[in-house]
Coordinates of C-alpha atoms and ligand atoms in Angstrom, one line a residue:
M8 CA -37.4 11.2 13.5
S9 CA -38.1 12.7 10.7
F10 CA -35.4 14.3 8.1
S11 CA -36.7 18.4 8.3
E12 CA -35.9 17.8 12.0
L13 CA -31.8 17.1 11.2
G14 CA -31.3 20.5 9.9
L15 CA -30.0 19.3 5.8
S16 CA -30.6 22.0 3.4
D17 CA -33.9 22.9 1.2
K18 CA -32.0 21.4 -2.2
V19 CA -30.5 18.8 0.4
L20 CA -34.7 17.8 1.7
S21 CA -36.0 17.4 -2.4
A22 CA -33.4 14.9 -3.2
V23 CA -33.9 13.0 -0.6
T24 CA -37.9 12.9 -1.1
A25 CA -36.4 12.6 -4.9
A26 CA -34.5 9.3 -3.2
G27 CA -37.5 7.8 -1.5
Y28 CA -36.3 7.6 1.3
T29 CA -39.1 9.0 4.0
Q30 CA -37.4 8.1 7.6
P31 CA -33.5 8.3 8.1
T32 CA -32.0 5.7 9.8
P33 CA -30.4 5.8 12.6
I34 CA -26.8 6.4 11.5
Q35 CA -28.3 9.3 9.8
T36 CA -29.8 10.5 13.2
Q37 CA -27.4 10.4 15.2
A38 CA -24.3 11.8 12.7
I39 CA -26.5 14.4 11.0
P40 CA -27.2 16.9 13.6
H41 CA -23.0 17.0 15.2
V42 CA -22.0 16.4 11.1
L43 CA -24.0 19.6 11.0
A44 CA -22.3 21.5 14.0
R45 CA -19.6 21.3 12.5
R46 CA -18.1 18.8 15.1
D47 CA -15.9 15.1 14.5
V48 CA -17.7 12.4 14.4
L49 CA -16.4 9.1 14.5
G50 CA -19.6 6.7 13.4
I51 CA -19.2 2.8 14.2
A52 CA -21.5 1.6 11.4
Q53 CA -20.9 -0.5 8.5
T54 CA -22.5 -0.5 4.7
G55 CA -26.1 -1.2 4.9
T56 CA -27.0 0.9 7.3
G57 CA -27.6 4.6 5.5
K58 CA -24.0 5.8 6.6
T59 CA -22.9 7.2 3.0
A60 CA -26.3 9.6 3.2
A61 CA -25.0 9.8 7.1
F62 CA -21.8 11.8 6.0
T63 CA -22.5 12.5 2.1
L64 CA -26.7 14.5 2.9
P65 CA -24.5 17.9 5.9
M66 CA -21.2 18.0 3.5
L67 CA -24.0 19.1 0.6
T68 CA -25.6 21.2 3.2
I69 CA -21.9 22.5 4.3
L70 CA -21.1 23.3 0.5
E71 CA -23.9 25.2 -0.2
T72 CA -22.0 28.5 1.3
G73 CA -18.3 28.9 -0.8
R74 CA -17.0 28.2 -3.6
A75 CA -13.6 26.1 -4.6
R76 CA -10.2 27.4 -5.8
A77 CA -8.4 25.7 -8.4
R78 CA -6.0 22.6 -7.7
M79 CA -7.7 22.9 -3.3
P80 CA -10.3 21.1 -3.2
R81 CA -12.9 21.7 0.2
T82 CA -13.6 17.5 1.6
L83 CA -12.0 14.6 0.5
I84 CA -13.1 11.4 1.1
L85 CA -10.6 8.7 1.1
E86 CA -12.7 5.0 0.1
P87 CA -9.9 1.6 0.2
T88 CA -11.5 0.7 -3.5
R89 CA -12.0 2.1 -6.0
E90 CA -15.6 0.5 -6.2
L91 CA -16.6 1.8 -3.3
A92 CA -15.3 5.3 -3.6
A93 CA -17.4 5.0 -6.9
Q94 CA -20.0 4.3 -4.7
V95 CA -19.7 7.1 -2.8
E96 CA -19.4 9.6 -6.3
D97 CA -23.3 8.5 -6.8
S98 CA -24.5 9.3 -3.5
F99 CA -23.0 12.4 -4.4
K100 CA -24.7 12.8 -7.6
K101 CA -28.6 11.3 -6.7
Y102 CA -28.8 13.3 -2.9
G103 CA -26.8 16.2 -5.3
T104 CA -29.3 16.8 -7.5
N105 CA -29.8 20.0 -7.1
H106 CA -26.6 21.6 -6.6
K107 CA -23.9 22.3 -9.0
L108 CA -21.3 20.9 -7.2
S109 CA -17.5 19.4 -8.8
V110 CA -17.1 16.4 -8.0
A111 CA -13.4 14.6 -9.1
L112 CA -12.6 10.9 -8.5
L113 CA -9.5 9.9 -7.5
I114 CA -9.3 6.1 -8.6
G115 CA -6.5 3.9 -9.6
G116 CA -6.8 2.2 -13.2
V117 CA -7.9 5.0 -14.8
S118 CA -5.5 7.4 -16.5
F119 CA -4.1 10.7 -15.2
G120 CA -4.6 13.4 -17.8
D121 CA -9.4 14.0 -17.2
Q122 CA -8.9 13.8 -13.5
D123 CA -5.4 16.5 -13.7
M124 CA -8.4 18.5 -15.4
K125 CA -10.9 18.4 -12.5
I126 CA -8.8 18.6 -9.9
T127 CA -7.0 22.0 -12.2
R128 CA -11.0 23.6 -12.6
G129 CA -11.4 23.2 -8.9
V130 CA -13.6 20.7 -7.1
D131 CA -15.6 20.5 -3.7
V132 CA -16.1 16.9 -3.3
L133 CA -12.8 14.2 -4.4
I134 CA -13.3 11.1 -3.3
A135 CA -10.0 8.9 -3.0
T136 CA -8.6 5.8 -2.9
P137 CA -5.9 6.7 -0.9
G138 CA -2.4 5.2 -3.5
R139 CA -4.2 7.2 -6.5
L140 CA -4.8 10.3 -3.7
L141 CA -0.3 10.8 -3.1
D142 CA 0.2 9.7 -6.4
H143 CA -1.2 13.3 -6.8
V144 CA 0.6 14.5 -3.9
E145 CA 3.7 13.7 -5.1
R146 CA 2.9 15.2 -8.4
G147 CA 2.6 18.8 -7.5
K148 CA -1.2 18.7 -8.5
L149 CA -3.5 19.0 -6.2
L150 CA -3.0 20.9 -2.6
L151 CA -4.7 19.5 0.6
T152 CA -4.3 22.9 2.3
G153 CA -8.1 23.8 1.4
V154 CA -10.2 20.5 2.9
E155 CA -12.4 22.1 5.2
L156 CA -13.3 18.5 5.8
F157 CA -11.9 15.1 6.3
V158 CA -14.4 12.1 6.0
I159 CA -12.2 8.7 6.2
D160 CA -14.6 5.7 5.7
E161 CA -14.2 2.1 6.3
A162 CA -11.3 2.4 8.6
D163 CA -10.9 -0.9 9.5
R164 CA -11.2 -2.5 6.2
M165 CA -7.9 -0.1 5.6
L166 CA -6.1 -1.4 7.7
D167 CA -6.9 -4.8 6.4
M168 CA -5.7 -3.2 3.4
G169 CA -2.2 -2.0 4.4
F170 CA -3.0 1.6 4.4
I171 CA -2.5 2.9 7.0
P172 CA 1.0 4.8 6.8
D173 CA -1.3 6.3 3.9
I174 CA -3.6 7.6 5.6
E175 CA -1.2 9.5 8.9
R176 CA 0.2 10.5 5.8
I177 CA -3.0 12.1 4.2
A178 CA -3.8 13.0 7.5
K179 CA -1.0 15.6 7.4
L180 CA -1.2 16.9 4.2
V181 CA -4.1 18.3 5.4
P182 CA -5.3 21.5 8.2
F183 CA -4.6 20.8 11.8
T184 CA -8.1 23.0 11.9
R185 CA -10.1 20.7 9.4
Q186 CA -13.8 18.7 10.4
T187 CA -12.9 15.1 10.3
L188 CA -15.5 11.8 10.2
F189 CA -14.7 8.4 10.7
F190 CA -16.2 5.7 10.1
S191 CA -15.7 2.5 10.2
A192 CA -17.5 -1.2 10.7
T193 CA -15.2 -1.7 13.2
M194 CA -13.1 -0.4 16.8
P195 CA -9.7 -2.6 16.4
P196 CA -6.5 -0.8 18.8
E197 CA -5.3 0.2 15.8
I198 CA -7.7 1.7 14.7
T199 CA -8.8 2.9 18.2
R200 CA -5.6 4.5 18.0
L201 CA -5.6 6.2 14.5
A202 CA -9.4 7.7 15.8
D203 CA -7.9 9.4 19.1
A204 CA -4.5 10.5 17.3
F205 CA -7.7 12.4 13.4
L206 CA -10.2 12.9 15.4
H207 CA -11.2 16.4 18.2
N208 CA -13.1 16.0 21.0
P209 CA -15.5 13.4 18.4
A210 CA -19.0 13.1 18.7
R211 CA -19.1 9.1 19.2
V212 CA -22.3 7.2 16.8
E213 CA -23.1 4.2 17.1
V214 CA -25.4 1.4 14.8
S215 CA -26.2 -2.4 16.3
R216 CA -23.7 -4.6 13.5
P217 CA -25.6 -7.6 12.3
A218 CA -24.7 -9.4 14.9
S219 CA -26.9 -12.5 13.4
A220 CA -28.6 -13.1 9.7
A221 CA -31.9 -11.2 9.0
T222 CA -34.0 -14.4 10.2
T223 CA -35.4 -13.7 6.2
I224 CA -32.7 -15.7 5.1
T225 CA -32.4 -19.6 4.8
Q226 CA -29.5 -20.4 5.2
R227 CA -27.9 -24.4 4.7
L228 CA -25.0 -26.1 4.7
V229 CA -23.7 -28.8 2.1
A230 CA -21.4 -31.1 2.1
S231 CA -19.0 -31.7 -0.7
G232 CA -15.4 -33.1 -1.7
R233 CA -12.2 -31.2 -1.8
D234 CA -11.3 -31.7 -4.4
P235 CA -12.2 -27.9 -6.8
E236 CA -14.2 -29.9 -9.2
D237 CA -16.1 -31.4 -6.8
K238 CA -17.1 -28.3 -5.5
R239 CA -18.6 -27.1 -9.1
D240 CA -19.8 -30.5 -9.7
T241 CA -21.7 -29.6 -6.8
L242 CA -22.4 -25.2 -7.1
R243 CA -23.1 -26.2 -10.6
R244 CA -26.2 -28.7 -8.8
L245 CA -27.5 -26.2 -6.0
I246 CA -28.0 -23.0 -8.0
R247 CA -29.6 -25.6 -10.7
G248 CA -32.1 -27.2 -7.4
A249 CA -32.4 -23.6 -5.9
T250 CA -36.3 -22.9 -6.6
D251 CA -36.7 -19.4 -7.5
L252 CA -33.3 -17.9 -8.0
Q253 CA -33.6 -14.5 -9.9
N254 CA -30.5 -13.5 -9.4
A255 CA -27.1 -14.9 -7.0
I256 CA -23.6 -14.0 -5.6
I257 CA -21.4 -16.9 -5.6
F258 CA -18.5 -16.2 -3.1
S259 CA -15.1 -17.7 -3.0
N260 CA -12.2 -17.0 -0.9
R261 CA -9.3 -16.5 -3.7
K262 CA -9.9 -14.1 -6.6
R263 CA -8.1 -16.8 -8.3
D264 CA -10.7 -19.3 -7.5
V265 CA -12.9 -15.8 -8.6
A266 CA -12.2 -16.3 -12.2
V267 CA -12.1 -19.6 -12.7
L268 CA -15.2 -20.6 -11.5
H269 CA -16.2 -17.6 -13.4
K270 CA -15.1 -19.4 -16.3
S271 CA -16.5 -22.7 -15.5
L272 CA -19.8 -21.4 -15.0
V273 CA -19.4 -19.3 -18.5
K274 CA -18.5 -23.2 -20.1
H275 CA -21.3 -24.6 -19.0
G276 CA -24.8 -21.7 -19.8
F277 CA -25.2 -19.8 -16.6
N278 CA -24.4 -15.9 -17.7
A279 CA -22.5 -15.2 -15.2
V280 CA -19.8 -12.3 -14.3
A281 CA -17.2 -11.9 -12.0
L282 CA -15.3 -10.0 -9.8
H283 CA -12.2 -9.4 -8.1
G284 CA -9.0 -6.9 -8.4
D285 CA -7.4 -8.5 -11.1
M286 CA -9.9 -7.1 -12.9
D287 CA -8.8 -4.0 -14.7
Q288 CA -11.5 -1.3 -13.2
R289 CA -13.0 -1.1 -16.4
A290 CA -14.0 -4.2 -16.5
R291 CA -15.3 -4.6 -12.8
M292 CA -17.5 -2.0 -13.8
Q293 CA -18.5 -3.5 -16.0
A294 CA -18.9 -6.8 -14.6
L295 CA -21.3 -4.8 -11.9
D296 CA -23.3 -2.6 -14.2
Q297 CA -24.4 -5.4 -15.9
F298 CA -24.8 -7.4 -12.5
K299 CA -26.7 -5.1 -11.4
T300 CA -29.2 -4.1 -14.9
G301 CA -29.9 -8.1 -14.5
T302 CA -27.8 -8.1 -18.0
A303 CA -26.1 -11.1 -16.1
N304 CA -27.8 -13.1 -13.5
I305 CA -24.8 -14.8 -11.6
L306 CA -21.8 -12.9 -10.1
V307 CA -18.8 -14.9 -8.7
A308 CA -16.5 -13.0 -6.0
S309 CA -14.3 -12.4 -3.6
D310 CA -14.8 -10.5 -0.6
V311 CA -12.4 -8.3 -1.2
A312 CA -14.1 -7.1 -4.5
A313 CA -17.5 -7.5 -2.9
R314 CA -17.6 -5.4 0.3
G315 CA -18.9 -3.0 0.5
L316 CA -21.5 -2.7 -2.8
D317 CA -24.6 -1.5 -3.2
I318 CA -25.7 -4.2 -4.6
P319 CA -30.0 -4.4 -4.5
A320 CA -32.3 -7.5 -4.0
V321 CA -30.0 -10.9 -4.8
S322 CA -32.1 -14.5 -4.2
H323 CA -28.9 -16.6 -3.2
V324 CA -26.2 -16.4 -1.9
F325 CA -23.6 -19.2 -2.4
N326 CA -20.4 -19.7 -0.3
Y327 CA -18.1 -21.7 -2.5
D328 CA -16.1 -21.7 0.2
V329 CA -16.1 -21.4 3.4
P330 CA -15.1 -18.2 4.2
H331 CA -12.3 -17.7 7.1
H332 CA -13.3 -15.5 8.6
A333 CA -16.6 -15.3 10.4
E334 CA -17.8 -11.5 10.3
D335 CA -17.1 -12.2 6.4
Y336 CA -19.5 -15.0 6.4
V337 CA -22.3 -12.2 8.3
H338 CA -21.7 -10.3 5.6
R339 CA -21.9 -12.7 2.5
I340 CA -25.3 -13.5 3.6
G341 CA -26.4 -9.6 4.2
R342 CA -26.3 -9.4 0.9
T343 CA -29.8 -11.9 0.7
G344 CA -32.7 -11.5 2.5
R345 CA -32.5 -7.2 2.9
A346 CA -35.3 -5.2 3.4
G347 CA -37.6 -7.5 4.6
R348 CA -36.7 -9.6 1.4
S349 CA -36.6 -13.9 1.7
G350 CA -33.5 -15.2 0.6
A351 CA -31.2 -18.2 0.6
A352 CA -28.1 -18.4 1.4
F353 CA -25.5 -21.8 0.3
S354 CA -22.1 -22.4 1.8
I355 CA -20.2 -25.6 -0.2
V356 CA -18.6 -27.0 3.3
T357 CA -15.9 -29.9 3.2
S358 CA -13.6 -31.4 5.3
A359 CA -11.1 -28.7 5.3
D360 CA -13.9 -26.1 6.3
D361 CA -14.0 -27.5 10.2
K362 CA -12.8 -25.2 12.3
S363 CA -14.3 -22.2 10.5
L364 CA -17.5 -22.7 10.5
S365 CA -17.7 -23.7 15.0
A366 CA -16.5 -20.2 14.2
I367 CA -19.2 -19.4 12.5
E368 CA -21.6 -21.5 14.7
Q369 CA -19.9 -18.9 17.0
L370 CA -20.6 -15.7 15.8
I371 CA -24.5 -15.7 14.7
G372 CA -25.3 -18.2 18.1
N373 CA -26.8 -21.2 16.3
K374 CA -25.7 -23.9 14.3
I375 CA -26.9 -23.7 10.6
E376 CA -29.0 -26.9 8.9
W377 CA -26.9 -29.3 6.1
D378 CA -29.4 -29.2 3.1
G379 CA -29.1 -33.0 2.7
P380 CA -26.8 -35.1 4.5
T381 CA -24.8 -34.0 6.1
L382 CA -20.3 -33.9 6.2
A383 CA -20.0 -36.5 9.0
E384 CA -22.8 -38.4 7.6
V385 CA -21.5 -38.6 4.3
R386 CA -17.9 -39.6 5.5
A387 CA -19.4 -42.7 7.4
G388 CA -21.6 -43.7 4.6
G389 CA -19.5 -43.2 2.2
G390 CA -21.4 -41.1 -0.1
A391 CA -20.2 -39.7 -3.0
A392 CA -18.9 -36.3 -1.5
A393 CA -16.7 -38.0 0.8
E394 CA -15.6 -40.0 -1.4
G395 CA -14.5 -36.5 -3.5
D396 CA -13.9 -35.5 0.0
E397 CA -11.4 -38.5 1.2
R398 CA -9.9 -39.3 -2.5
P399 CA -6.5 -37.5 -4.0
A400 CA -7.9 -35.1 -6.5
R401 CA -9.2 -37.0 -10.2
G402 CA -7.0 -38.2 -12.6
R403 CA -3.7 -38.0 -10.2
G404 CA -3.1 -41.5 -8.4
G405 CA -2.7 -41.5 -4.8
R406 CA -0.5 -38.3 -4.4
S407 CA -1.5 -34.5 -4.4
S408 CA -1.3 -33.1 -7.2
S409 CA 0.6 -29.9 -8.2
R410 CA -2.3 -27.6 -8.7
D411 CA -3.9 -29.7 -5.4
R412 CA -0.4 -28.2 -3.3
G413 CA -0.2 -24.4 -5.0
G414 CA -4.1 -23.3 -3.7
R415 CA -2.5 -24.8 -0.4
R416 CA 0.5 -22.5 -0.7
E417 CA -1.0 -20.0 -1.4
R418 CA -3.1 -20.3 0.9
E419 CA -0.7 -20.3 3.4
G420 CA 0.7 -17.0 2.3
G421 CA 3.1 -19.1 0.0
D422 CA 4.3 -19.4 -3.8
A423 CA 1.4 -17.6 -5.2
R424 CA 3.2 -14.6 -6.8
P425 CA 2.9 -15.2 -10.3
P426 CA 6.6 -15.9 -11.6
R427 CA 8.9 -12.8 -11.1
E428 CA 9.7 -10.0 -14.5
P429 CA 12.4 -7.9 -14.9
R430 CA 12.2 -4.3 -13.9
A431 CA 11.2 -2.7 -16.5
E432 CA 8.2 -4.1 -16.9
R433 CA 6.8 -3.5 -13.6
Q434 CA 3.5 -1.6 -13.5
P435 CA 3.3 1.2 -12.0
R436 CA 1.9 1.9 -8.4
R437 CA -1.8 1.2 -8.5
D438 CA -4.3 2.5 -5.8
A439 CA -6.2 0.9 -2.7
E440 CA -7.1 -2.6 -3.8
E441 CA -4.7 -3.4 -6.3
R442 CA -1.3 -2.0 -4.1
A443 CA -1.9 -5.2 -1.4
A444 CA -0.6 -7.7 -2.8
S445 CA -0.3 -10.6 -2.6
P446 CA 2.4 -12.5 -0.1
S447 CA 5.6 -13.3 -1.2
P448 CA 6.6 -16.7 -0.5
R449 CA 8.2 -15.3 2.9
G450 CA 5.3 -14.3 3.6
E451 CA 6.8 -10.5 3.9
R452 CA 4.7 -7.7 3.1
P453 CA 5.6 -6.4 0.1
E454 CA 7.3 -3.1 -0.7
R455 CA 4.7 -1.2 -2.6
Q456 CA 5.4 -1.1 -6.3
E457 CA 7.3 2.3 -8.8
R458 CA 5.2 3.6 -10.8
Q459 CA 6.5 4.1 -14.7
D460 CA 5.0 8.1 -14.9
R461 CA 8.0 8.8 -12.0
P462 CA 11.0 7.9 -12.9
E463 CA 12.7 9.7 -10.4
R464 CA 11.3 9.0 -7.1
Q465 CA 12.6 5.0 -7.9
A466 CA 16.3 7.5 -6.6
R467 CA 14.4 8.5 -3.3
P468 CA 14.5 6.0 -0.1
E469 CA 13.1 2.9 0.7
R470 CA 9.5 4.7 3.1
Q471 CA 10.0 3.0 6.0
D472 CA 7.0 3.8 7.5
R473 CA 4.3 0.6 6.1
P474 CA 4.5 -2.6 8.7
Q475 CA 6.1 -4.8 7.6
R476 CA 3.7 -8.1 7.4
Q477 CA 5.1 -10.7 9.4
D478 CA 5.0 -7.8 12.3
R479 CA 1.3 -8.0 11.8
P480 CA -1.1 -10.3 14.1
Q481 CA -1.7 -14.2 12.0
H482 CA -5.3 -13.5 11.2
E483 CA -4.4 -10.2 9.5
R484 CA -2.5 -11.3 7.9
R485 CA -4.2 -14.5 6.5
E486 CA -7.0 -11.6 6.1
R487 CA -4.6 -10.5 3.0
D488 CA -4.2 -14.3 1.8
R489 CA -8.0 -13.7 0.5
D490 CA -8.5 -11.7 -3.0
D491 CA -6.2 -8.5 -1.8
G492 CA -6.1 -7.3 -5.7
P493 CA -3.7 -8.2 -8.1
S494 CA 0.2 -9.9 -7.2
V495 CA 3.4 -7.6 -7.4
K496 CA 4.4 -8.0 -10.2
G497 CA 8.7 -8.2 -10.2
L498 CA 10.5 -7.4 -6.7
G499 CA 7.8 -4.3 -6.6
D500 CA 10.2 -1.7 -5.1
H501 CA 12.2 -3.8 -2.9
V502 CA 16.3 -3.8 -4.7
P503 CA 17.8 -6.7 -3.2
A504 CA 21.1 -5.6 -1.7
F505 CA 23.5 -7.9 -4.1
L506 CA 21.7 -5.2 -6.5
M507 CA 23.0 -2.7 -5.3
R508 CA 26.9 -3.3 -4.9
G509 CA 29.2 -2.4 -7.6
P510 CA 31.1 -4.7 -9.5
A511 CA 33.9 -6.8 -8.1
L512 CA 36.8 -4.2 -9.2
P513 CA 40.6 -6.4 -9.2
K514 CA 42.4 -5.0 -5.9
D515 CA 45.2 -2.9 -8.4
A516 CA 42.1 -1.9 -10.8
K517 CA 40.7 -0.6 -7.1
K518 CA 43.5 1.3 -6.2
R519 CA 44.0 3.1 -9.8
S520 CA 40.5 3.8 -9.5
A521 CA 41.0 5.7 -5.7
D522 CA 44.8 7.7 -8.0
S523 CA 42.6 8.7 -10.5
Ligands
AMP14 P1 -24.9 2.5 2.5 O1 -25.2 2.2 4.2 O2 -24.5 4.1 2.7 O3 -23.9 1.4 1.7 O4 -26.7 2.6 2.0 C1 -26.8 1.0 2.2 C2 -28.6 0.9 0.7 O5 -29.3 2.2 1.8 C3 -28.8 2.5 -0.1 O6 -28.9 2.1 -1.2 C4 -29.1 3.4 -0.3 O7 -29.3 3.9 -0.9 C5 -30.6 3.1 1.6 N1 -30.7 4.5 2.5 C6 -29.9 5.0 2.5 N2 -30.4 5.6 3.3 C7 -31.7 5.2 3.3 C8 -33.8 6.0 3.9 N3 -32.9 6.4 4.7 N4 -34.2 5.3 3.8 C9 -33.9 4.3 3.0 N5 -32.6 3.9 2.0 C10 -31.9 4.9 2.9

């Protein structure tokens, strides 16, 4: 099938030709005619399948008739992270080159002023992360009652990041009669429930998941000691020894490690940039840009920061940590070996990774080869990696170091939060990725953050609609131990009960005050 058979407008078709696409991808072939027929669509597809164009192209065609009104966007697209939102904006620029449509991006980390101005002038396409969108609605600057087409993208990521209550709130603000396009890579029960609630008689389109990694990717395991210094040594050795390395993404499970690893690589003379949830928006965009343009050839990233990003032609992927979720492994290594190119993926494996590794091998359906001795061989032979593996951290005698213990606590949802700050220093509410903060010491979900710019909100009652962390299944909680954005500052919205109590007055004082 060709693009011209899908019912897209001439303007869109000429932009598609200019983009160099000759044939629609399966998700595009299946979804575009339904979107143009104004049907709701449930799309089960992940990034890399051409999903963005599957909704962007028909939206552009639809938007050719009608015009935007002040403060009332005509279409709304929700994305879980700022980067994904920015990527969708880029798609509108690319495919909408023949259109004069107004597109606004509402993401955190950017001032409200410019966003307000754009909304006030009227926008055809509003692309937003849920938190920032609700901020604008609550400020009274944005009305969603004119939304004709509503896109919820990466719904399962939204679930992982705790945004479902926000999405449900937003869905109530858009008209009941709107057209809804709902995309998710997976359909866990919570997402099926949402899809049932939001979609009216949807056309279901599904494209196959990359259940196995592309065959063009050479995958190897590399045994290492558990100590971070050993792992960093191993990583440097791998990078230096990699043949044909043009550029590489190094994945770490924790955002804190991303920063440490990045610093260490730069210190050792590598041309590396970092991408993790604690960085501000400008720094994230800058890092991504440097990597995309080749100014830097190594990107150190966490899954949450990197997932879904369209980074073309990566020659190598290094897993500094074996991912806890087998699917993340497939996502990570899928960054290389794209479009028939060859690629290499090396995973540094320690004795802590047995379970994760078997889950990965089970998912991809085969054993991954070792580069050099296996972990078991190294253990048996007492090689360098085994030493590092079993020995206590360097220079810290026979006991595990506080750094190691701290690291473990972080993984287990323990004491990973920064020291508490006074209430006055709390951050304003943040969007998507940022607001999904690190786990608290007791393992409960942190409450939403307060905003400095809207003091009146402080007087409002706490929201009850957000699921508490302890109610969530173990695997979801673990998911959050990865880079879910910056840690909560201070107490978040949570005000301990003792602070809400009045001062203890002597009995006679109470009586006096009651009498007066
Ligand atoms: P997405 O899944 O939307 O993130 O798209 C992944 C990549 O595929 C992007 O770089 C798109 O530019 C590219 N792409 C989308 N549609 C097509 C197509 N029909 N032919 C070739 N490349 C495409």
